[in-house]
Amino acid sequence: MKAKGQIFIVSAPSGSGKTTLLRKLLEEDERLRFSVSYTTRKPRGRERNGKEYFFVSEMEFETMIERGRFLEHAKVFGNYYGTSRQYVEDCVTAGTDLLLDIDTDGAAQVRRQLPEAVTIFIMPPSFQALEQRLEQRHLDSAETIRQRLDWASREEIHQFRHYDYVVVNDLLSRSHDQLRSIVMAERCRRDRSLEQIENILKSFGGDSIDR
Ligand code: ADP
Ligand code: 5GP
């Protein structure tokens, strides 16, 4: 019996350090693929089409919604973002573990459809640290930063309660270790190791797993 791919969903208020942490995790973990989302926002900095996102127009995005192409989609800070249903299904069937970097609204939509998905919430160590990180990143205007902080305080930060795990991104190396450990521990769950266990049992002369 071939094991299905495991889905890991990671959400965080903007500026918490999620991109930094996920980049490092993906670099080190060859079994983990990144689900490239579709978005109507414009590319930022060195972002390339097909790498960080698939950049599409509002019309293209809305056509994709009508055709049921998204597993989930949401409007975040005025732009559409969505996860390809086909890509997720293909990875799960092929046994490939998949990382979804999506907002809390999208995470709730996926959780309803795929309750076996593992959800991780990344928290900044404080409001002040979040503010400082958004400023030092030099990506957003003062007005955008104000909007992001306001949304983080009113809505996003409270969503941690719906997630399986919380990682407080204080010291980067420690948060990274925590994130890696979550992924490793989830892979060791009995139900996800049945293929390997079955082979081991065979070597012991047993038939198959008694479930
Ligand atoms: P997000 O993807 O959550 O919006 P980023 O990964 O872009 O956040 O990080 C925002 C800023 O905070 C970046 O300048 C990044 O270098 C910095 N940063 C990330 N993690 C930490 C950390 N643990 N301590 C201090 N600064 C951090
Ligand atoms: P950014 O524009 O800074 O890359 O992302 C803004 C927010 O959109 C982040 O919280 C990110 O997690 C979220 N996001 C990125 N892709 C998707 C997606 O496919 N679906 C949803 N719901 N949110 C997404």
PDB file of C-alpha atoms and ligand atoms in Angstrom:
ATOM      1  CA  MET A   1       0.000   0.000   0.000  1.00  0.00           C
ATOM      2  CA  LYS A   2       1.592   3.252  -1.161  1.00  0.00           C
ATOM      3  CA  ALA A   3       1.599   6.053   1.423  1.00  0.00           C
ATOM      4  CA  LYS A   4      -0.125   9.266   0.413  1.00  0.00           C
ATOM      5  CA  GLY A   5       1.765  12.544   0.391  1.00  0.00           C
ATOM      6  CA  GLN A   6       1.407  14.612   3.543  1.00  0.00           C
ATOM      7  CA  ILE A   7       0.170  18.196   3.318  1.00  0.00           C
ATOM      8  CA  PHE A   8       1.711  20.794   5.616  1.00  0.00           C
ATOM      9  CA  ILE A   9      -0.073  24.136   5.810  1.00  0.00           C
ATOM     10  CA  VAL A  10       1.844  27.095   7.193  1.00  0.00           C
ATOM     11  CA  SER A  11       0.231  30.446   8.009  1.00  0.00           C
ATOM     12  CA  ALA A  12       1.488  33.563   9.782  1.00  0.00           C
ATOM     13  CA  PRO A  13       0.819  37.278  10.041  1.00  0.00           C
ATOM     14  CA  SER A  14       2.811  39.039   7.317  1.00  0.00           C
ATOM     15  CA  GLY A  15       6.328  39.879   8.544  1.00  0.00           C
ATOM     16  CA  SER A  16       6.554  37.025  11.073  1.00  0.00           C
ATOM     17  CA  GLY A  17       9.394  35.408   9.137  1.00  0.00           C
ATOM     18  CA  LYS A  18       7.444  32.673   7.401  1.00  0.00           C
ATOM     19  CA  THR A  19       9.142  33.074   4.006  1.00  0.00           C
ATOM     20  CA  THR A  20      12.582  33.010   5.652  1.00  0.00           C
ATOM     21  CA  LEU A  21      11.749  29.846   7.586  1.00  0.00           C
ATOM     22  CA  LEU A  22      10.078  28.015   4.712  1.00  0.00           C
ATOM     23  CA  ARG A  23      12.881  28.777   2.285  1.00  0.00           C
ATOM     24  CA  LYS A  24      15.384  27.183   4.667  1.00  0.00           C
ATOM     25  CA  LEU A  25      13.159  24.187   5.281  1.00  0.00           C
ATOM     26  CA  LEU A  26      12.659  23.577   1.552  1.00  0.00           C
ATOM     27  CA  GLU A  27      16.385  23.898   0.855  1.00  0.00           C
ATOM     28  CA  GLU A  28      17.157  21.138   3.350  1.00  0.00           C
ATOM     29  CA  ASP A  29      14.223  18.812   2.885  1.00  0.00           C
ATOM     30  CA  GLU A  30      14.335  17.060  -0.470  1.00  0.00           C
ATOM     31  CA  ARG A  31      11.065  15.242   0.126  1.00  0.00           C
ATOM     32  CA  LEU A  32       9.110  18.447   0.533  1.00  0.00           C
ATOM     33  CA  ARG A  33       7.653  20.316  -2.464  1.00  0.00           C
ATOM     34  CA  PHE A  34       6.303  23.835  -2.427  1.00  0.00           C
ATOM     35  CA  SER A  35       2.807  24.438  -3.759  1.00  0.00           C
ATOM     36  CA  VAL A  36       3.171  27.457  -6.059  1.00  0.00           C
ATOM     37  CA  SER A  37      -0.009  29.517  -5.723  1.00  0.00           C
ATOM     38  CA  TYR A  38      -1.782  31.626  -8.302  1.00  0.00           C
ATOM     39  CA  THR A  39      -2.116  35.316  -7.518  1.00  0.00           C
ATOM     40  CA  THR A  40      -3.336  38.549  -9.063  1.00  0.00           C
ATOM     41  CA  ARG A  41      -0.783  40.650  -7.198  1.00  0.00           C
ATOM     42  CA  LYS A  42       2.157  42.029  -9.155  1.00  0.00           C
ATOM     43  CA  PRO A  43       5.606  40.404  -8.793  1.00  0.00           C
ATOM     44  CA  ARG A  44       7.748  41.935  -6.039  1.00  0.00           C
ATOM     45  CA  GLY A  45      11.528  42.318  -6.185  1.00  0.00           C
ATOM     46  CA  ARG A  46      13.094  39.285  -7.853  1.00  0.00           C
ATOM     47  CA  GLU A  47       9.997  37.106  -7.907  1.00  0.00           C
ATOM     48  CA  ARG A  48       9.615  35.016 -11.040  1.00  0.00           C
ATOM     49  CA  ASN A  49       6.522  33.569 -12.645  1.00  0.00           C
ATOM     50  CA  GLY A  50       6.208  29.882 -11.742  1.00  0.00           C
ATOM     51  CA  LYS A  51       8.707  30.032  -8.882  1.00  0.00           C
ATOM     52  CA  GLU A  52       7.181  32.058  -6.025  1.00  0.00           C
ATOM     53  CA  TYR A  53       3.783  32.399  -7.704  1.00  0.00           C
ATOM     54  CA  PHE A  54       1.965  32.055 -11.003  1.00  0.00           C
ATOM     55  CA  PHE A  55       1.065  35.671 -11.740  1.00  0.00           C
ATOM     56  CA  VAL A  56      -2.288  35.996 -13.511  1.00  0.00           C
ATOM     57  CA  SER A  57      -4.870  38.698 -14.260  1.00  0.00           C
ATOM     58  CA  GLU A  58      -8.115  39.065 -12.304  1.00  0.00           C
ATOM     59  CA  MET A  59     -10.023  37.771 -15.314  1.00  0.00           C
ATOM     60  CA  GLU A  60      -7.873  34.650 -15.562  1.00  0.00           C
ATOM     61  CA  PHE A  61      -8.220  34.067 -11.826  1.00  0.00           C
ATOM     62  CA  GLU A  62     -12.010  34.426 -11.901  1.00  0.00           C
ATOM     63  CA  THR A  63     -12.252  32.005 -14.827  1.00  0.00           C
ATOM     64  CA  MET A  64     -10.218  29.508 -12.811  1.00  0.00           C
ATOM     65  CA  ILE A  65     -12.608  29.924  -9.859  1.00  0.00           C
ATOM     66  CA  GLU A  66     -15.606  29.245 -12.143  1.00  0.00           C
ATOM     67  CA  ARG A  67     -13.918  26.108 -13.493  1.00  0.00           C
ATOM     68  CA  GLY A  68     -13.270  24.768  -9.984  1.00  0.00           C
ATOM     69  CA  ARG A  69      -9.496  24.858 -10.423  1.00  0.00           C
ATOM     70  CA  PHE A  70      -8.777  25.934  -6.839  1.00  0.00           C
ATOM     71  CA  LEU A  71      -8.694  23.752  -3.763  1.00  0.00           C
ATOM     72  CA  GLU A  72      -9.038  27.040  -1.882  1.00  0.00           C
ATOM     73  CA  HIS A  73      -8.810  30.705  -2.706  1.00  0.00           C
ATOM     74  CA  ALA A  74      -9.002  33.950  -0.784  1.00  0.00           C
ATOM     75  CA  LYS A  75      -8.574  37.678  -1.151  1.00  0.00           C
ATOM     76  CA  VAL A  76      -5.638  38.877   0.927  1.00  0.00           C
ATOM     77  CA  PHE A  77      -4.848  42.610   1.138  1.00  0.00           C
ATOM     78  CA  GLY A  78      -6.896  43.257  -2.003  1.00  0.00           C
ATOM     79  CA  ASN A  79      -5.397  40.522  -4.210  1.00  0.00           C
ATOM     80  CA  TYR A  80      -6.607  37.055  -5.044  1.00  0.00           C
ATOM     81  CA  TYR A  81      -4.522  34.012  -4.044  1.00  0.00           C
ATOM     82  CA  GLY A  82      -5.373  30.384  -4.772  1.00  0.00           C
ATOM     83  CA  THR A  83      -4.029  26.834  -4.556  1.00  0.00           C
ATOM     84  CA  SER A  84      -4.209  24.512  -7.570  1.00  0.00           C
ATOM     85  CA  ARG A  85      -6.506  21.591  -6.806  1.00  0.00           C
ATOM     86  CA  GLN A  86      -4.864  19.435  -9.500  1.00  0.00           C
ATOM     87  CA  TYR A  87      -1.327  19.958  -8.204  1.00  0.00           C
ATOM     88  CA  VAL A  88      -2.287  19.078  -4.649  1.00  0.00           C
ATOM     89  CA  GLU A  89      -4.167  15.955  -5.746  1.00  0.00           C
ATOM     90  CA  ASP A  90      -1.263  14.828  -7.946  1.00  0.00           C
ATOM     91  CA  CYS A  91       1.260  15.223  -5.118  1.00  0.00           C
ATOM     92  CA  VAL A  92      -0.900  13.460  -2.554  1.00  0.00           C
ATOM     93  CA  THR A  93      -1.487  10.531  -4.927  1.00  0.00           C
ATOM     94  CA  ALA A  94       2.201  10.308  -5.869  1.00  0.00           C
ATOM     95  CA  GLY A  95       3.197  10.226  -2.188  1.00  0.00           C
ATOM     96  CA  THR A  96       4.963  13.587  -2.332  1.00  0.00           C
ATOM     97  CA  ASP A  97       4.859  15.780   0.779  1.00  0.00           C
ATOM     98  CA  LEU A  98       3.623  19.254   0.028  1.00  0.00           C
ATOM     99  CA  LEU A  99       4.017  22.620   1.719  1.00  0.00           C
ATOM    100  CA  LEU A 100       1.206  25.168   1.419  1.00  0.00           C
ATOM    101  CA  ASP A 101       2.048  28.751   2.391  1.00  0.00           C
ATOM    102  CA  ILE A 102      -1.463  30.171   2.638  1.00  0.00           C
ATOM    103  CA  ASP A 103      -3.422  32.598   4.777  1.00  0.00           C
ATOM    104  CA  THR A 104      -5.720  31.637   7.651  1.00  0.00           C
ATOM    105  CA  ASP A 105      -8.878  31.814   5.511  1.00  0.00           C
ATOM    106  CA  GLY A 106      -7.390  29.439   2.905  1.00  0.00           C
ATOM    107  CA  ALA A 107      -6.119  27.136   5.665  1.00  0.00           C
ATOM    108  CA  ALA A 108      -9.657  26.834   7.065  1.00  0.00           C
ATOM    109  CA  GLN A 109     -10.968  25.905   3.602  1.00  0.00           C
ATOM    110  CA  VAL A 110      -8.344  23.177   3.141  1.00  0.00           C
ATOM    111  CA  ARG A 111      -8.853  21.843   6.675  1.00  0.00           C
ATOM    112  CA  ARG A 112     -12.567  21.340   5.948  1.00  0.00           C
ATOM    113  CA  GLN A 113     -11.819  19.314   2.805  1.00  0.00           C
ATOM    114  CA  LEU A 114      -8.647  17.531   3.927  1.00  0.00           C
ATOM    115  CA  PRO A 115      -8.774  17.139   7.722  1.00  0.00           C
ATOM    116  CA  GLU A 116      -5.590  15.039   7.640  1.00  0.00           C
ATOM    117  CA  ALA A 117      -3.540  18.106   6.602  1.00  0.00           C
ATOM    118  CA  VAL A 118      -1.087  19.208   9.292  1.00  0.00           C
ATOM    119  CA  THR A 119      -1.403  22.894  10.175  1.00  0.00           C
ATOM    120  CA  ILE A 120       1.370  25.079  11.585  1.00  0.00           C
ATOM    121  CA  PHE A 121       1.006  28.667  12.738  1.00  0.00           C
ATOM    122  CA  ILE A 122       4.066  30.894  12.940  1.00  0.00           C
ATOM    123  CA  MET A 123       3.870  33.678  15.499  1.00  0.00           C
ATOM    124  CA  PRO A 124       6.097  36.699  15.894  1.00  0.00           C
ATOM    125  CA  PRO A 125       7.479  36.999  19.451  1.00  0.00           C
ATOM    126  CA  SER A 126       5.607  40.304  19.974  1.00  0.00           C
ATOM    127  CA  PHE A 127       3.727  43.074  18.202  1.00  0.00           C
ATOM    128  CA  GLN A 128       6.831  45.269  18.425  1.00  0.00           C
ATOM    129  CA  ALA A 129       9.000  42.610  16.776  1.00  0.00           C
ATOM    130  CA  LEU A 130       6.469  42.231  13.967  1.00  0.00           C
ATOM    131  CA  GLU A 131       6.450  45.995  13.373  1.00  0.00           C
ATOM    132  CA  GLN A 132      10.237  46.100  13.349  1.00  0.00           C
ATOM    133  CA  ARG A 133      10.491  43.198  10.879  1.00  0.00           C
ATOM    134  CA  LEU A 134       7.987  44.714   8.475  1.00  0.00           C
ATOM    135  CA  GLU A 135       9.964  47.955   8.544  1.00  0.00           C
ATOM    136  CA  GLN A 136      13.415  46.413   8.166  1.00  0.00           C
ATOM    137  CA  ARG A 137      12.244  44.309   5.215  1.00  0.00           C
ATOM    138  CA  HIS A 138      11.867  47.506   3.137  1.00  0.00           C
ATOM    139  CA  LEU A 139       9.184  45.950   0.951  1.00  0.00           C
ATOM    140  CA  ASP A 140       6.079  47.842   1.985  1.00  0.00           C
ATOM    141  CA  SER A 141       5.043  51.492   2.286  1.00  0.00           C
ATOM    142  CA  ALA A 142       4.239  52.956   5.723  1.00  0.00           C
ATOM    143  CA  GLU A 143       0.534  52.755   4.872  1.00  0.00           C
ATOM    144  CA  THR A 144       0.758  49.057   3.878  1.00  0.00           C
ATOM    145  CA  ILE A 145       2.681  48.273   7.063  1.00  0.00           C
ATOM    146  CA  ARG A 146      -0.022  49.993   9.116  1.00  0.00           C
ATOM    147  CA  GLN A 147      -2.727  47.940   7.358  1.00  0.00           C
ATOM    148  CA  ARG A 148      -0.832  44.678   7.898  1.00  0.00           C
ATOM    149  CA  LEU A 149      -0.271  45.374  11.604  1.00  0.00           C
ATOM    150  CA  ASP A 150      -3.903  46.319  12.037  1.00  0.00           C
ATOM    151  CA  TRP A 151      -5.085  43.096  10.353  1.00  0.00           C
ATOM    152  CA  ALA A 152      -2.595  41.021  12.339  1.00  0.00           C
ATOM    153  CA  SER A 153      -3.884  42.463  15.645  1.00  0.00           C
ATOM    154  CA  ARG A 154      -7.582  42.346  14.885  1.00  0.00           C
ATOM    155  CA  GLU A 155      -7.785  39.024  13.087  1.00  0.00           C
ATOM    156  CA  GLU A 156      -4.769  36.916  12.151  1.00  0.00           C
ATOM    157  CA  ILE A 157      -2.991  36.484  15.476  1.00  0.00           C
ATOM    158  CA  HIS A 158      -6.143  35.019  17.074  1.00  0.00           C
ATOM    159  CA  GLN A 159      -6.336  32.249  14.483  1.00  0.00           C
ATOM    160  CA  PHE A 160      -3.519  30.263  16.142  1.00  0.00           C
ATOM    161  CA  ARG A 161      -6.175  28.317  18.088  1.00  0.00           C
ATOM    162  CA  HIS A 162      -7.249  26.431  14.946  1.00  0.00           C
ATOM    163  CA  TYR A 163      -3.752  25.087  14.161  1.00  0.00           C
ATOM    164  CA  ASP A 164      -2.132  21.817  15.238  1.00  0.00           C
ATOM    165  CA  TYR A 165       1.238  23.442  15.994  1.00  0.00           C
ATOM    166  CA  VAL A 166       2.519  26.907  16.884  1.00  0.00           C
ATOM    167  CA  VAL A 167       6.106  28.008  16.288  1.00  0.00           C
ATOM    168  CA  VAL A 168       7.137  31.297  17.888  1.00  0.00           C
ATOM    169  CA  ASN A 169       9.720  32.782  15.561  1.00  0.00           C
ATOM    170  CA  ASP A 170      12.015  34.419  18.084  1.00  0.00           C
ATOM    171  CA  LEU A 171      15.478  32.992  17.517  1.00  0.00           C
ATOM    172  CA  LEU A 172      15.614  31.929  13.858  1.00  0.00           C
ATOM    173  CA  SER A 173      17.763  28.804  14.368  1.00  0.00           C
ATOM    174  CA  ARG A 174      15.463  27.525  17.120  1.00  0.00           C
ATOM    175  CA  SER A 175      12.287  28.168  15.118  1.00  0.00           C
ATOM    176  CA  HIS A 176      13.835  26.372  12.169  1.00  0.00           C
ATOM    177  CA  ASP A 177      14.654  23.350  14.357  1.00  0.00           C
ATOM    178  CA  GLN A 178      11.095  23.329  15.652  1.00  0.00           C
ATOM    179  CA  LEU A 179       9.629  23.439  12.166  1.00  0.00           C
ATOM    180  CA  ARG A 180      11.878  20.610  10.969  1.00  0.00           C
ATOM    181  CA  SER A 181      11.006  18.556  14.028  1.00  0.00           C
ATOM    182  CA  ILE A 182       7.287  18.910  13.364  1.00  0.00           C
ATOM    183  CA  VAL A 183       7.728  17.656   9.803  1.00  0.00           C
ATOM    184  CA  MET A 184       9.896  14.752  10.965  1.00  0.00           C
ATOM    185  CA  ALA A 185       7.553  13.747  13.777  1.00  0.00           C
ATOM    186  CA  GLU A 186       4.549  13.777  11.472  1.00  0.00           C
ATOM    187  CA  ARG A 187       6.359  11.484   9.054  1.00  0.00           C
ATOM    188  CA  CYS A 188       6.909   8.993  11.873  1.00  0.00           C
ATOM    189  CA  ARG A 189       3.208   8.651  12.632  1.00  0.00           C
ATOM    190  CA  ARG A 190       2.222   4.995  12.566  1.00  0.00           C
ATOM    191  CA  ASP A 191      -0.461   5.428   9.933  1.00  0.00           C
ATOM    192  CA  ARG A 192       1.971   7.138   7.581  1.00  0.00           C
ATOM    193  CA  SER A 193       4.647   4.476   7.892  1.00  0.00           C
ATOM    194  CA  LEU A 194       2.528   1.461   7.010  1.00  0.00           C
ATOM    195  CA  GLU A 195       4.211   0.798   3.662  1.00  0.00           C
ATOM    196  CA  GLN A 196       7.630   0.559   5.302  1.00  0.00           C
ATOM    197  CA  ILE A 197       6.280  -1.418   8.258  1.00  0.00           C
ATOM    198  CA  GLU A 198       4.610  -3.889   5.936  1.00  0.00           C
ATOM    199  CA  ASN A 199       7.946  -4.594   4.238  1.00  0.00           C
ATOM    200  CA  ILE A 200       9.641  -5.052   7.595  1.00  0.00           C
ATOM    201  CA  LEU A 201       6.930  -7.458   8.720  1.00  0.00           C
ATOM    202  CA  LYS A 202       7.366  -9.418   5.502  1.00  0.00           C
ATOM    203  CA  SER A 203      11.048  -9.867   6.308  1.00  0.00           C
ATOM    204  CA  PHE A 204       9.909 -11.381   9.600  1.00  0.00           C
ATOM    205  CA  GLY A 205       7.773 -13.827   7.683  1.00  0.00           C
ATOM    206  CA  GLY A 206       4.493 -12.144   8.569  1.00  0.00           C
ATOM    207  CA  ASP A 207       1.700 -11.613   6.041  1.00  0.00           C
ATOM    208  CA  SER A 208       0.434  -8.104   6.302  1.00  0.00           C
ATOM    209  CA  ILE A 209      -0.561  -5.588   8.923  1.00  0.00           C
ATOM    210  CA  ASP A 210      -3.517  -6.541  11.038  1.00  0.00           C
ATOM    211  CA  ARG A 211      -5.591  -3.341  11.061  1.00  0.00           C
TER     212      ARG A 211
HETATM  213  P1  ADP B   1       6.897  36.837   6.100  1.00  0.00           P
HETATM  214  O1  ADP B   1       7.151  35.892   4.973  1.00  0.00           O
HETATM  215  O2  ADP B   1       6.274  36.170   7.270  1.00  0.00           O
HETATM  216  O3  ADP B   1       6.117  38.059   5.670  1.00  0.00           O
HETATM  217  P2  ADP B   1       9.791  37.392   6.028  1.00  0.00           P
HETATM  218  O4  ADP B   1      10.367  36.023   5.964  1.00  0.00           O
HETATM  219  O5  ADP B   1       9.794  38.221   4.779  1.00  0.00           O
HETATM  220  O6  ADP B   1       8.302  37.374   6.652  1.00  0.00           O
HETATM  221  O7  ADP B   1      10.556  38.148   7.205  1.00  0.00           O
HETATM  222  C1  ADP B   1      10.322  39.520   7.535  1.00  0.00           C
HETATM  223  C2  ADP B   1      11.629  40.153   8.003  1.00  0.00           C
HETATM  224  O8  ADP B   1      11.989  39.617   9.290  1.00  0.00           O
HETATM  225  C3  ADP B   1      12.805  39.871   7.078  1.00  0.00           C
HETATM  226  O9  ADP B   1      13.616  41.035   6.996  1.00  0.00           O
HETATM  227  C4  ADP B   1      13.556  38.719   7.782  1.00  0.00           C
HETATM  228  O10 ADP B   1      14.925  38.722   7.483  1.00  0.00           O
HETATM  229  C5  ADP B   1      13.304  39.033   9.254  1.00  0.00           C
HETATM  230  N1  ADP B   1      13.256  37.838  10.138  1.00  0.00           N
HETATM  231  C6  ADP B   1      12.716  36.625   9.885  1.00  0.00           C
HETATM  232  N2  ADP B   1      12.849  35.805  10.944  1.00  0.00           N
HETATM  233  C7  ADP B   1      13.485  36.515  11.906  1.00  0.00           C
HETATM  234  C8  ADP B   1      13.908  36.222  13.249  1.00  0.00           C
HETATM  235  N3  ADP B   1      13.690  35.042  13.824  1.00  0.00           N
HETATM  236  N4  ADP B   1      14.530  37.203  13.935  1.00  0.00           N
HETATM  237  C9  ADP B   1      14.745  38.414  13.376  1.00  0.00           C
HETATM  238  N5  ADP B   1      14.385  38.770  12.125  1.00  0.00           N
HETATM  239  C10 ADP B   1      13.747  37.836  11.397  1.00  0.00           C
HETATM  240  P1  5GP B   2       2.506  37.770  -0.168  1.00  0.00           P
HETATM  241  O1  5GP B   2       1.769  38.645  -1.147  1.00  0.00           O
HETATM  242  O2  5GP B   2       3.182  38.570   0.920  1.00  0.00           O
HETATM  243  O3  5GP B   2       3.418  36.794  -0.847  1.00  0.00           O
HETATM  244  O4  5GP B   2       1.401  36.865   0.572  1.00  0.00           O
HETATM  245  C1  5GP B   2       0.353  37.468   1.272  1.00  0.00           C
HETATM  246  C2  5GP B   2      -0.446  36.398   2.000  1.00  0.00           C
HETATM  247  O5  5GP B   2      -1.094  35.549   1.044  1.00  0.00           O
HETATM  248  C3  5GP B   2       0.392  35.479   2.890  1.00  0.00           C
HETATM  249  O6  5GP B   2      -0.305  35.348   4.133  1.00  0.00           O
HETATM  250  C4  5GP B   2       0.394  34.151   2.161  1.00  0.00           C
HETATM  251  O7  5GP B   2       0.471  33.063   3.040  1.00  0.00           O
HETATM  252  C5  5GP B   2      -0.962  34.211   1.489  1.00  0.00           C
HETATM  253  N1  5GP B   2      -1.064  33.288   0.345  1.00  0.00           N
HETATM  254  C6  5GP B   2      -0.115  32.967  -0.575  1.00  0.00           C
HETATM  255  N2  5GP B   2      -0.578  32.057  -1.450  1.00  0.00           N
HETATM  256  C7  5GP B   2      -1.860  31.783  -1.066  1.00  0.00           C
HETATM  257  C8  5GP B   2      -2.871  30.897  -1.562  1.00  0.00           C
HETATM  258  O8  5GP B   2      -2.723  30.172  -2.538  1.00  0.00           O
HETATM  259  N3  5GP B   2      -4.062  30.913  -0.902  1.00  0.00           N
HETATM  260  C9  5GP B   2      -4.309  31.694   0.181  1.00  0.00           C
HETATM  261  N4  5GP B   2      -5.496  31.607   0.764  1.00  0.00           N
HETATM  262  N5  5GP B   2      -3.377  32.528   0.667  1.00  0.00           N
HETATM  263  C10 5GP B   2      -2.166  32.571   0.066  1.00  0.00           C
END
